[in-house]
Tab-separated table of C-alpha atoms in Angstrom:
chain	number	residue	atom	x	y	z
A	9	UNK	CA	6.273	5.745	-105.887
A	10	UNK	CA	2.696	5.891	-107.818
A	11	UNK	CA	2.367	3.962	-111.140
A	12	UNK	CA	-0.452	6.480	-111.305
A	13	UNK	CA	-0.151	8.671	-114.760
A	14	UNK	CA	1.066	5.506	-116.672
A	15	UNK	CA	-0.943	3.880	-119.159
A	16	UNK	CA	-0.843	0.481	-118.110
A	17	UNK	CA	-0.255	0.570	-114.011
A	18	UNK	CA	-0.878	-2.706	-113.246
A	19	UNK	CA	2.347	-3.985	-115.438
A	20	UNK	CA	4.393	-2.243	-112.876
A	21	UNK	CA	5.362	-3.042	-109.033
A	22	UNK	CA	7.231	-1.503	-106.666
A	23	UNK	CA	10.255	-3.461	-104.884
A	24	UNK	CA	7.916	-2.901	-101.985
A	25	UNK	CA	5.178	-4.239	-103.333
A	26	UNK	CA	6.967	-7.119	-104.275
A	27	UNK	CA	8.492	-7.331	-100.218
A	28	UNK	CA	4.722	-7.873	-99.448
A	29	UNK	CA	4.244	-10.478	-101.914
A	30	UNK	CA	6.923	-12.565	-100.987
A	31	UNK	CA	4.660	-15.375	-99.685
A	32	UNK	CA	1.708	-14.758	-101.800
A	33	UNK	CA	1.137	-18.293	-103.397
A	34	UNK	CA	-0.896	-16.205	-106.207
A	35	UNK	CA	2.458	-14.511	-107.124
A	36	UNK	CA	5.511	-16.147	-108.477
A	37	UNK	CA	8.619	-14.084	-108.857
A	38	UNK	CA	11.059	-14.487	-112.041
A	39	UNK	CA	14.439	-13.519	-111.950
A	40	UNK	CA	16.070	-12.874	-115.254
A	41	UNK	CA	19.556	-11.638	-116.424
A	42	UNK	CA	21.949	-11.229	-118.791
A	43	UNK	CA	24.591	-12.444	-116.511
A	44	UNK	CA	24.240	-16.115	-115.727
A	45	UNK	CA	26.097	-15.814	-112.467
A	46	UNK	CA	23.720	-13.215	-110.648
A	47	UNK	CA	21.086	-15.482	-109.628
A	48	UNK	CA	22.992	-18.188	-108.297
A	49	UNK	CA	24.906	-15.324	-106.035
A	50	UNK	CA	21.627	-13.971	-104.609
A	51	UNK	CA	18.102	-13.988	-105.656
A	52	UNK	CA	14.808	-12.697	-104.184
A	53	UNK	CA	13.544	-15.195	-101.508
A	54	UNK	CA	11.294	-17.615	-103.152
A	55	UNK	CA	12.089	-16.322	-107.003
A	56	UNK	CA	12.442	-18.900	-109.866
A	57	UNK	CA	14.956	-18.504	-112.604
A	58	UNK	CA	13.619	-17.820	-116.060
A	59	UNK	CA	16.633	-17.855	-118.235
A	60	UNK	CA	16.253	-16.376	-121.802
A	61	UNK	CA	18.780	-18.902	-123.833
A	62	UNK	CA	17.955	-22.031	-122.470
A	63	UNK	CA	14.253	-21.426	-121.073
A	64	UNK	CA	12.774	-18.849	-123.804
A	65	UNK	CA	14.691	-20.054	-126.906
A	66	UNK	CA	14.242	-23.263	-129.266
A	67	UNK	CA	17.390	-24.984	-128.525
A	68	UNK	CA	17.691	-25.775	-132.615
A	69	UNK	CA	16.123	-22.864	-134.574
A	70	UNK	CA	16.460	-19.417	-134.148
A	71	UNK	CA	12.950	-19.206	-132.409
A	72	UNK	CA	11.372	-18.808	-129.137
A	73	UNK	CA	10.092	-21.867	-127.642
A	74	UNK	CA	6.512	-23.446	-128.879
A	75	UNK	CA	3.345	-23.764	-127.140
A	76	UNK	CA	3.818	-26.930	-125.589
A	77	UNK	CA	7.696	-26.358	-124.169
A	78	UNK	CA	6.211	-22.872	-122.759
A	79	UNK	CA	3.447	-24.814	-121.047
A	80	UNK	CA	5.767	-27.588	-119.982
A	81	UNK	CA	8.267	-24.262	-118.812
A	82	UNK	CA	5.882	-22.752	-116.430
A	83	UNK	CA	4.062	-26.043	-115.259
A	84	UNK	CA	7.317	-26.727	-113.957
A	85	UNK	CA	7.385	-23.358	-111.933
A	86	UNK	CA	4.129	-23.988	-110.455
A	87	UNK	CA	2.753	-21.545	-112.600
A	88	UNK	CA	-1.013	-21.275	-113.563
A	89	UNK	CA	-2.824	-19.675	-115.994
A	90	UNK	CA	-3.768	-17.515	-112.975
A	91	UNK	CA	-0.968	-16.641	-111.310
A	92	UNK	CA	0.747	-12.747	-111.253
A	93	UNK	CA	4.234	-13.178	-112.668
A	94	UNK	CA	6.721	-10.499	-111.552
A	95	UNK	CA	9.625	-10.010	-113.817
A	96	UNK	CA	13.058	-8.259	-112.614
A	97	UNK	CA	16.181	-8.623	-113.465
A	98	UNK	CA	20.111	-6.518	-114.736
A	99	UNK	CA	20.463	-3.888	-116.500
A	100	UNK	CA	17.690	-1.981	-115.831
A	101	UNK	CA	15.432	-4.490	-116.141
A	102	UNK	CA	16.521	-5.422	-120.110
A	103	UNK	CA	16.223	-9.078	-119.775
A	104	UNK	CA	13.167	-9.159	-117.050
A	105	UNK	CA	11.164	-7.070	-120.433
A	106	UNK	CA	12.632	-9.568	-123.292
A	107	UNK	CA	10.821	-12.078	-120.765
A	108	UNK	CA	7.588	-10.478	-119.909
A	109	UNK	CA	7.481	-9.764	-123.914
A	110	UNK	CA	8.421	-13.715	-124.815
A	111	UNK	CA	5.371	-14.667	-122.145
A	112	UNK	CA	2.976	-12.069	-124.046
A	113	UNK	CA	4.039	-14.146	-127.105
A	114	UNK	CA	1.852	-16.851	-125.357
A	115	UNK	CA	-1.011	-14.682	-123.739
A	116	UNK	CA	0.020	-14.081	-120.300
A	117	UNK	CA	-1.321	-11.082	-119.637
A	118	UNK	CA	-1.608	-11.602	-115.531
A	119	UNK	CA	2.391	-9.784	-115.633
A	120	UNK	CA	4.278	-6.927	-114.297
A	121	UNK	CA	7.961	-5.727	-114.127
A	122	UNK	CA	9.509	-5.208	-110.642
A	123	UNK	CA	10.560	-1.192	-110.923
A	124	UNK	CA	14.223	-0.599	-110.656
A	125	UNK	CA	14.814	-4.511	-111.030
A	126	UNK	CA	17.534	-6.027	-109.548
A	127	UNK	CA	19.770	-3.504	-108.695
A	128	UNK	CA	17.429	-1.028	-106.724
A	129	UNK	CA	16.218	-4.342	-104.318
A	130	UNK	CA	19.839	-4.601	-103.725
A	131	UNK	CA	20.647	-1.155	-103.188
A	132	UNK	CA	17.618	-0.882	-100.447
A	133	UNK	CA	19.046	-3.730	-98.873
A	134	UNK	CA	16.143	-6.086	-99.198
A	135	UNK	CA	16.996	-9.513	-98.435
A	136	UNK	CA	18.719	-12.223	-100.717
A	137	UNK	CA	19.015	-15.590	-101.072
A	138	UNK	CA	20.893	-18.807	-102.411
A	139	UNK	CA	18.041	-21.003	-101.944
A	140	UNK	CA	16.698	-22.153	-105.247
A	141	UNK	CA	13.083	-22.863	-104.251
A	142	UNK	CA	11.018	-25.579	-105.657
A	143	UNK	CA	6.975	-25.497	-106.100
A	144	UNK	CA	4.832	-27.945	-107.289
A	145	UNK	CA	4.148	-28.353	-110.553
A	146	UNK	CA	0.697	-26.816	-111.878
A	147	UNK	CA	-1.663	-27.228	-115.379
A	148	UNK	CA	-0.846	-24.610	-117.846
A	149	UNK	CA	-2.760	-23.985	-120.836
A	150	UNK	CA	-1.057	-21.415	-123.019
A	151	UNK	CA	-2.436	-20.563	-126.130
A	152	UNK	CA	-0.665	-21.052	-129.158
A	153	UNK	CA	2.267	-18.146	-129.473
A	154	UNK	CA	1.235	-15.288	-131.375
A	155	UNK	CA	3.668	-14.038	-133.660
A	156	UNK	CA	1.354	-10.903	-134.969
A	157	UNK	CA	0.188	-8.437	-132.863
A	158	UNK	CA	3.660	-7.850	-130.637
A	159	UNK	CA	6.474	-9.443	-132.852
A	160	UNK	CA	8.015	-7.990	-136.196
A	161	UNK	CA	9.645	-10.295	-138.818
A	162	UNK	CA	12.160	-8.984	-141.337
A	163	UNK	CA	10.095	-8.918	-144.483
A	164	UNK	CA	7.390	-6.795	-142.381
A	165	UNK	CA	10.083	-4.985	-141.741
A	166	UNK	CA	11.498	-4.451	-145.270
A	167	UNK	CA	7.292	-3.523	-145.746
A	168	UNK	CA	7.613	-1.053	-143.230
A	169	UNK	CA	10.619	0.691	-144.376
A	170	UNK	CA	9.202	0.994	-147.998
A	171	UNK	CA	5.928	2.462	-146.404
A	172	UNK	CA	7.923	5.082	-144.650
A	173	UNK	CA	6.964	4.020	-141.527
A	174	UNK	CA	8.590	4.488	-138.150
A	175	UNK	CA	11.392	2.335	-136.753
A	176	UNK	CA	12.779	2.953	-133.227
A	177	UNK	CA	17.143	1.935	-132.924
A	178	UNK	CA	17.516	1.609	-129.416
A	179	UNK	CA	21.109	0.437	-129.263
A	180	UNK	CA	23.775	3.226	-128.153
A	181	UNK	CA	24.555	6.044	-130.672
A	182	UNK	CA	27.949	4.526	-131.819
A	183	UNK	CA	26.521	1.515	-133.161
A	184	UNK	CA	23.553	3.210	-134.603
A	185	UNK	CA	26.365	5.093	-136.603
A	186	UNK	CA	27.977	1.953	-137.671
A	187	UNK	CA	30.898	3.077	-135.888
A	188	UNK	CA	33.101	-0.468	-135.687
A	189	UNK	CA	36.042	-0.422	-133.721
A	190	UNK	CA	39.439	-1.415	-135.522
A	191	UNK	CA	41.215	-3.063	-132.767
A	192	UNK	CA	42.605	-6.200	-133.821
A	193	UNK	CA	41.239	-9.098	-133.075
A	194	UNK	CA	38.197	-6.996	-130.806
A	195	UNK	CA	35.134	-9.073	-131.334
A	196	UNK	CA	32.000	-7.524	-133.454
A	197	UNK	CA	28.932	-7.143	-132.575
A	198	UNK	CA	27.997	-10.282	-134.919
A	199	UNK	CA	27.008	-8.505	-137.964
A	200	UNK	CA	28.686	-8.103	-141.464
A	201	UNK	CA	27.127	-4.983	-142.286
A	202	UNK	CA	27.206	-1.759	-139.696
A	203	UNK	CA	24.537	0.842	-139.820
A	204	UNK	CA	21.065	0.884	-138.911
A	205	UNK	CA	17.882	0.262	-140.550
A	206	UNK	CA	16.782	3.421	-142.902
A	207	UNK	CA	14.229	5.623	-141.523
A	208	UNK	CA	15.018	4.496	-137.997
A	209	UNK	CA	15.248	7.163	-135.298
A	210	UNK	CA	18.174	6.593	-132.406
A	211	UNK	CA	16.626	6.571	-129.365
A	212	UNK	CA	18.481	4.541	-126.848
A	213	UNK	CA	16.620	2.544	-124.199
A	214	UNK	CA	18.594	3.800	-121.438
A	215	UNK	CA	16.909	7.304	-121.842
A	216	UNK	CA	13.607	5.796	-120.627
A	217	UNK	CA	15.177	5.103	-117.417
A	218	UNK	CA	15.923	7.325	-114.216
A	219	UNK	CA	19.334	7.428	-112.282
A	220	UNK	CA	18.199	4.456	-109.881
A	221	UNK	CA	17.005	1.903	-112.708
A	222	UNK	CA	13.232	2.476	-112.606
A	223	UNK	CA	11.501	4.050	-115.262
A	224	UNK	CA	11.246	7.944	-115.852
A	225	UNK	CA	7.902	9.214	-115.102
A	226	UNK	CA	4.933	9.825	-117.361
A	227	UNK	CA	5.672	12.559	-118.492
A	228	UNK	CA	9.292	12.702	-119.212
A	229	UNK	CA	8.329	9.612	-121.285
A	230	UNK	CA	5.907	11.568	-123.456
A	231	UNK	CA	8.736	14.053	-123.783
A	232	UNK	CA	11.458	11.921	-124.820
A	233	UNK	CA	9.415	10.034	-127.623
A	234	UNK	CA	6.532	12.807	-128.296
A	235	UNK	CA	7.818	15.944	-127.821
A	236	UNK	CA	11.878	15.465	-128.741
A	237	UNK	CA	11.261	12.618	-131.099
A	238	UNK	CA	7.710	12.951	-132.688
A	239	UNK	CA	6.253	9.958	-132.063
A	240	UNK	CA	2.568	9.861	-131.134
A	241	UNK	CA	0.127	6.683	-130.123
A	242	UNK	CA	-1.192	6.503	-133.125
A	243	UNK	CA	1.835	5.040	-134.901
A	244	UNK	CA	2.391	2.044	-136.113
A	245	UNK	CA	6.056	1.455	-135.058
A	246	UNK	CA	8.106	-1.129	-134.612
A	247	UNK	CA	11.659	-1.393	-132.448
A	248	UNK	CA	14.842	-2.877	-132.735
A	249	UNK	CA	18.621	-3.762	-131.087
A	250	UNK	CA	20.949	-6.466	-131.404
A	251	UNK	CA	19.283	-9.338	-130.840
A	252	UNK	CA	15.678	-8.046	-129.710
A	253	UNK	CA	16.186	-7.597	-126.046
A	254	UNK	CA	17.133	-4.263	-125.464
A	255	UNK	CA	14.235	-3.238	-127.978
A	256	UNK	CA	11.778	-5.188	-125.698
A	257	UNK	CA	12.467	-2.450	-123.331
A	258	UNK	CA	11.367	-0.029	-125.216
A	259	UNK	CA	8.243	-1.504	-126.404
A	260	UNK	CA	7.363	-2.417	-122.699
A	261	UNK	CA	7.880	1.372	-121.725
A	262	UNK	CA	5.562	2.418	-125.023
A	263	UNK	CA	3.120	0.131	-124.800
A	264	UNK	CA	2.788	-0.042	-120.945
A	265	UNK	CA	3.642	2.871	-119.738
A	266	UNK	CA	2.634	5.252	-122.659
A	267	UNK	CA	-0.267	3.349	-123.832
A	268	UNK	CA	0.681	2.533	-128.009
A	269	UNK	CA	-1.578	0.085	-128.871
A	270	UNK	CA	0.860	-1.053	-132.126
A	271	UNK	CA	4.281	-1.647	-131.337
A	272	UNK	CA	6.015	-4.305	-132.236
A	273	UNK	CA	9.307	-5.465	-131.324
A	274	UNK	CA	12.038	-7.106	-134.242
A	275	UNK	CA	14.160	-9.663	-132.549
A	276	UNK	CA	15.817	-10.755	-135.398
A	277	UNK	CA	17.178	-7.372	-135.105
A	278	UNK	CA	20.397	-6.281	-136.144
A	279	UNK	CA	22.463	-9.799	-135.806
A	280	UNK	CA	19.650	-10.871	-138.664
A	281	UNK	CA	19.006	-7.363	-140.796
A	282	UNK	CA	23.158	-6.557	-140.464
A	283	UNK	CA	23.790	-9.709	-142.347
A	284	UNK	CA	20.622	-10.135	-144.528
A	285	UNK	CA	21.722	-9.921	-148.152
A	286	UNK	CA	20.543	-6.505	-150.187
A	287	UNK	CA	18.684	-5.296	-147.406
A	288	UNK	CA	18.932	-1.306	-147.476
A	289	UNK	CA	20.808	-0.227	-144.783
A	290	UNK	CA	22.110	3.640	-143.919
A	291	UNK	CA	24.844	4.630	-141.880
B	1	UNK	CA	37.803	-25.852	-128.990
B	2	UNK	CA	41.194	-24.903	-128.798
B	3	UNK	CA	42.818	-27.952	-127.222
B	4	UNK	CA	44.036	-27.513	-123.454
B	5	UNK	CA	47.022	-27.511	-124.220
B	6	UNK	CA	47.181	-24.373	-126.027
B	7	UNK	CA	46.327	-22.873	-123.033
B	8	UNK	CA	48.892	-20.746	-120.953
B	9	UNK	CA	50.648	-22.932	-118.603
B	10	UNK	CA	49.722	-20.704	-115.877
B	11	UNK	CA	46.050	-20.624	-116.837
B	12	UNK	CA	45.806	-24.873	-117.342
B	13	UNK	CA	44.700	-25.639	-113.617
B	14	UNK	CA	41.863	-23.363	-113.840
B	15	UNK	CA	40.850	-24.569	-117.071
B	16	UNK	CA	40.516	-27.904	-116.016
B	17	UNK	CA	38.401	-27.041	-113.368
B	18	UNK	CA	36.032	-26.024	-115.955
B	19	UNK	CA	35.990	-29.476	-117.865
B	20	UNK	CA	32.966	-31.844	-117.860
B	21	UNK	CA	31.777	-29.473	-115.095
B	22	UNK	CA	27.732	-28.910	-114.088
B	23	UNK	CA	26.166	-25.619	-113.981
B	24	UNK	CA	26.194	-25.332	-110.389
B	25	UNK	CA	29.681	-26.133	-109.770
B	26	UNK	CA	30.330	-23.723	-112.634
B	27	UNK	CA	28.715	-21.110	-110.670
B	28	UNK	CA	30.320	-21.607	-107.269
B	29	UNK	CA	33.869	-21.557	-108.747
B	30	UNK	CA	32.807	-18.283	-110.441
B	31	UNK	CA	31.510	-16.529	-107.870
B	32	UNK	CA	34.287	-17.547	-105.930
B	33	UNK	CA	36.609	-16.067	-108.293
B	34	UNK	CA	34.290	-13.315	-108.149
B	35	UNK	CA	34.394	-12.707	-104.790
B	36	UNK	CA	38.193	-12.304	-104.845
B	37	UNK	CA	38.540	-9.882	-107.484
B	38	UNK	CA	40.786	-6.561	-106.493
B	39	UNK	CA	39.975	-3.424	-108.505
B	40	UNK	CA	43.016	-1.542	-110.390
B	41	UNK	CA	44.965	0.071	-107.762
B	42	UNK	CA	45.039	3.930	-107.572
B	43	UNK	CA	48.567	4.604	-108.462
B	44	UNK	CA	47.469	2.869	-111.435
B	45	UNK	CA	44.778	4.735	-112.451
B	46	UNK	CA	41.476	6.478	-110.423
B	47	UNK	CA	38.156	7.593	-111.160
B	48	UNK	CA	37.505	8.693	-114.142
B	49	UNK	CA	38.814	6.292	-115.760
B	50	UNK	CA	40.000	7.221	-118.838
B	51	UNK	CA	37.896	5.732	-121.608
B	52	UNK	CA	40.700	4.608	-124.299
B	53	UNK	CA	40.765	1.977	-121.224
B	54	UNK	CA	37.559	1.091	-121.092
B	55	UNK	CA	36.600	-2.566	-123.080
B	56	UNK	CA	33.697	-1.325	-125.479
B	57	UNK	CA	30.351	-3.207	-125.938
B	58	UNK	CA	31.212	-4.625	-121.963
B	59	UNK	CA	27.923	-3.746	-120.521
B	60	UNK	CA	29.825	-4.181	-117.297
B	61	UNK	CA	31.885	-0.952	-117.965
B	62	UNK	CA	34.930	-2.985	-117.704
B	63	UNK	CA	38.632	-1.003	-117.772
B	64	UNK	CA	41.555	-2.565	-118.655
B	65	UNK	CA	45.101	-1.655	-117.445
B	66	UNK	CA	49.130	-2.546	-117.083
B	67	UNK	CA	52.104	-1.813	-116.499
B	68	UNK	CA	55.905	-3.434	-116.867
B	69	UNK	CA	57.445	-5.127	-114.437
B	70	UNK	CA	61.180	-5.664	-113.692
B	71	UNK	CA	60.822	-8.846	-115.190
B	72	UNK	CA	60.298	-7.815	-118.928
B	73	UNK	CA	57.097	-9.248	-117.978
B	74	UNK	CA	53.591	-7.033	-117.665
B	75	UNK	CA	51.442	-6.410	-114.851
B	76	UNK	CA	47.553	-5.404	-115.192
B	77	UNK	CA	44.564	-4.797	-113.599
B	78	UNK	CA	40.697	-4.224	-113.755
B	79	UNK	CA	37.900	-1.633	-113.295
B	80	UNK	CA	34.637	-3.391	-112.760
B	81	UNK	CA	32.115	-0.593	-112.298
B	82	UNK	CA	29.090	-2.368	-112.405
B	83	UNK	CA	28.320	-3.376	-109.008
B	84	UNK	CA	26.126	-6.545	-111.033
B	85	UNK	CA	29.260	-7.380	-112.798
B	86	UNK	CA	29.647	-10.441	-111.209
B	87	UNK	CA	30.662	-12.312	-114.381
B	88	UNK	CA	33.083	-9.565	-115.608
B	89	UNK	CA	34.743	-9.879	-111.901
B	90	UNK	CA	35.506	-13.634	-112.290
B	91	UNK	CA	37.060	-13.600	-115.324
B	92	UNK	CA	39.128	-10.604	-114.339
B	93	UNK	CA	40.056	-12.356	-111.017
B	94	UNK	CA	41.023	-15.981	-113.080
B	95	UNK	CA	43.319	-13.630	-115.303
B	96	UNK	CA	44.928	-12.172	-112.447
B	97	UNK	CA	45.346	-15.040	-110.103
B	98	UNK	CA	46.773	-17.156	-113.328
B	99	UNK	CA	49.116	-14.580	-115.282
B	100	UNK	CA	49.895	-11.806	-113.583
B	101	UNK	CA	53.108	-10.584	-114.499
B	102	UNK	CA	53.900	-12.943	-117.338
B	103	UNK	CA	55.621	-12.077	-120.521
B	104	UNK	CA	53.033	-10.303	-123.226
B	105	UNK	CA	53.684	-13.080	-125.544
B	106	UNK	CA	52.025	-15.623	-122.313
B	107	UNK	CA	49.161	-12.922	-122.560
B	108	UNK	CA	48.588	-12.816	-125.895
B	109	UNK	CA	48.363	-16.320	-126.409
B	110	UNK	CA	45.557	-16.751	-124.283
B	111	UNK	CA	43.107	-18.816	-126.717
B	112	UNK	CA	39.360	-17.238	-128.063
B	113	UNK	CA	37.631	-19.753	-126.389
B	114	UNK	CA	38.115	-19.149	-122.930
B	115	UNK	CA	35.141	-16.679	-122.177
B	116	UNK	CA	33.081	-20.258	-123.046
B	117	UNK	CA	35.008	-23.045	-121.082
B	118	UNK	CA	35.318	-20.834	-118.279
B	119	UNK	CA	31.547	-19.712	-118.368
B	120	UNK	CA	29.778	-22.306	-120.778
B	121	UNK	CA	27.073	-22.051	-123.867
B	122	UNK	CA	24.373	-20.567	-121.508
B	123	UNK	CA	26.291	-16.860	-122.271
B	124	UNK	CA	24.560	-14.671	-123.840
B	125	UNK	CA	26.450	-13.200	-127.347
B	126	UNK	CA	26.653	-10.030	-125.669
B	127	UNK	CA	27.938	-11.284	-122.702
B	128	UNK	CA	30.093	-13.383	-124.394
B	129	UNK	CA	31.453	-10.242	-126.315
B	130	UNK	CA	31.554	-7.931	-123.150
B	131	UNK	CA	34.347	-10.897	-121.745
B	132	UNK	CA	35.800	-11.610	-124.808
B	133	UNK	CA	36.361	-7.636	-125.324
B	134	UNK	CA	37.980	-7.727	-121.633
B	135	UNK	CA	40.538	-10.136	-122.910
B	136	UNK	CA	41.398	-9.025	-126.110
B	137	UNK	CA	41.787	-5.140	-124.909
B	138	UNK	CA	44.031	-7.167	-122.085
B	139	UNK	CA	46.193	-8.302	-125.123
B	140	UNK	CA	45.845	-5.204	-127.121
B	141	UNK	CA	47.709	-3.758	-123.783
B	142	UNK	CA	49.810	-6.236	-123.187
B	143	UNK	CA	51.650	-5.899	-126.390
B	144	UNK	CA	51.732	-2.014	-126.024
B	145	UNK	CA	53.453	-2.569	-122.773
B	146	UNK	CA	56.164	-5.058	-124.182
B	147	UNK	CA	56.476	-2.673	-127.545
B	148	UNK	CA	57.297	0.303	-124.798
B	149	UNK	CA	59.359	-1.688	-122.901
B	150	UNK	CA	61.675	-3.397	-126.151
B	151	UNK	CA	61.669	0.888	-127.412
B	152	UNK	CA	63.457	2.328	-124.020
């Protein structure tokens, strides 16, 4: 399929392109997942493992890692400031975005997402393996992470509800309800409060995707968050989920695919605004 | 940590597998597990499932069901239907292999932490949720089943 008609094509590949690029030493291939086990069944030959806890995260603080652990990080990949970094991974690619979002954190802009992810190189019957591959380690100069331009914080966020301004809930209808189940004992979703964040329109990530995992096309996009939604470039908006990752999704799909120059995506999301004291919160 | 002890006597060798283990053992006992997991059976239930069975907030679109057995004890099964579920197969496959047809009270004493000594701190909180939900709607059922059984 064409990336032509989205905003962005280059952040995209095909799972063909990527079969071509399997031994392209300009090219490194990242696997990442929600599900720690799916790598270590089967990976793409020659990808690398990026994994969002204990790779992207301070291991202390609820933070991503700093300049010098994300240079340390991909020097240890073989990794250069050069190098095209293709992202795939589950669930529709959820994890493979929170990663390509974490590395724009940083500046690395030399970055696409694998279409369909994991699933639809499976499904095609592309070859897998168990071999964890091993490159020698390169110089990386990252710049120092950027917190601004891509990332929302909670008080900005507070800011932006009082403007009026929009907010994007990507997580499924039910919990943008603040529906809890009562089951005893059935865990939470790691929030006091239930709800979302006022103003905030529910527009789950999974509409942005097509029956086989890659992304709807250019102009189902624009339909979904122009047309049926009323969102439009020039916005200012910022997205949301649980813990940030689902949300990256959607700011990948409208910043890359639609073109919105200002999106940013709240990580601390609802496991931080759900428990935040006197935070307004609607149901 | 719930001490090992607490653990189902049934479910003890598997957990001490898990002890002091490294990632990559970790993973190969997993996906082992994973590789022997056995869907619900179709007398049981079939496609679609219905959803009051299915473990909410499981990304893997795990279902949950059982049944009594002669034994006052309570047989159940899983629906995995993501075919990346790899995770959600294991732990179904541990459960099944370990207490299969024990008494509910057996079930329902399986201890909260055993989503993280069978898969460790790398898990993700919604992960972590997804398997904890499979085990707790596994109790939920399990203590249905014994209620019907104890009301006939």
């Amino acid at each position: 399929m064409s990336n032509s008609g989205y905003a962005h094509p280059d952040a995209l590949v095909s799972t063909e392109w990527v079969a071509q690029h399997l031994n392209d030493p300009a090219v490194r291939i990242v696997e990442s997942n929600e599900d720690p086990l799916l790598y270590a069944s089967g990976h793409i030959p020659g990808a690398i493992q990026i994994d969002w806890v204990t790779d992207l995260n301070d291991q202390i603080r609820r933070d991503y890692l700093d300049r010098k652990s994300f240079e340390s990080l991909l020097s240890k990949h073989g990794i250069s400031n050069n190098t095209k970094v293709i992202f795939y991974g589950d669930k529709n690619n959820w994890w493979a975005c929170y990663a390509f979002w974490v590395f724009q954190l940083f500046g690395h802009a030399n970055a696409a997402i694998m279409n369909g992810g994991r699933l639809k190189w499976v499904e095609e019957q592309r070859p897998l393996t168990k071999e964890v591959p091993h490159y020698p380690t390169s110089t990386y100069h990252a710049q120092e992470r950027s917190d601004y331009k891509i990332r929302a914080f909670r008080d900005q966020v507070l800011s932006h509800v009082n403007g009026h301004l929009p907010l994007i809930d990507v997580r499924s209808p039910g919990e943008f309800k603040g529906e809890l189940t009562h089951m005893p004992d059935y865990p939470q979703e790691g929030a006091l409060r239930a709800g979302h964040i006022p103003g905030a329109k529910s527009i789950p990530w999974s509409k942005a995707v097509q029956p086989d995992g890659t992304f709807k096309l250019p102009d189902d996009l624009k339909a979904l968050y122009e047309q049926d939604n009323g969102f439009a470039p020039s916005q200012n908006i910022i997205t949301y989920c649980r813990i940030g990752e689902r949300s990256a999704h959607t700011w990948f799909v409208l910043t890359y695919l639609l073109g919105y120059p200002t999106v940013r995506n709240y990580d601390g999301s609802w496991t931080e605004w759900g428990n935040s004291v006197g935070v307004p919160i609607e149901k | 940590m719930a001490d090992i002890n607490e653990y189902p006597e049934a479910l003890r060798d598997v957990m001490e597998m898990f002890e002091d283990i490294d990632e990559h053992g970790r993973a190969e006992i997993l996906l082992d597990y994973s590789s022997r997991f056995q869907e619900v059976p179709s007398y049981i239930a079939q496609r679609p499932f219905p959803e009051d069975h299915r473990v909410q907030r499981c990304e893997s679109e795990a279902y949950v069901f059982t049944e009594p057995n002669a034994d006052d004890g309570v047989n159940f099964y899983f629906a995995v239907e993501n075919p990346q579920g790899v995770s959600a197969k294991a732990l179904a496959a541990i459960l099944q292999e370990s207490l299969m047809g024990e008494k509910a009270e057996t079930i329902k004493a399986i201890p909260h932490d055993i989503v993280f000594r069978l898969f460790g701190k790398r898990i993700s909180m919604g992960k972590g949720e997804g398997l904890l939900g499979m085990v707790a709607l596994l109790k939920y059922f399990a203590d249905l089943t014994q209620k019907e059984q104890k009301s006939e």
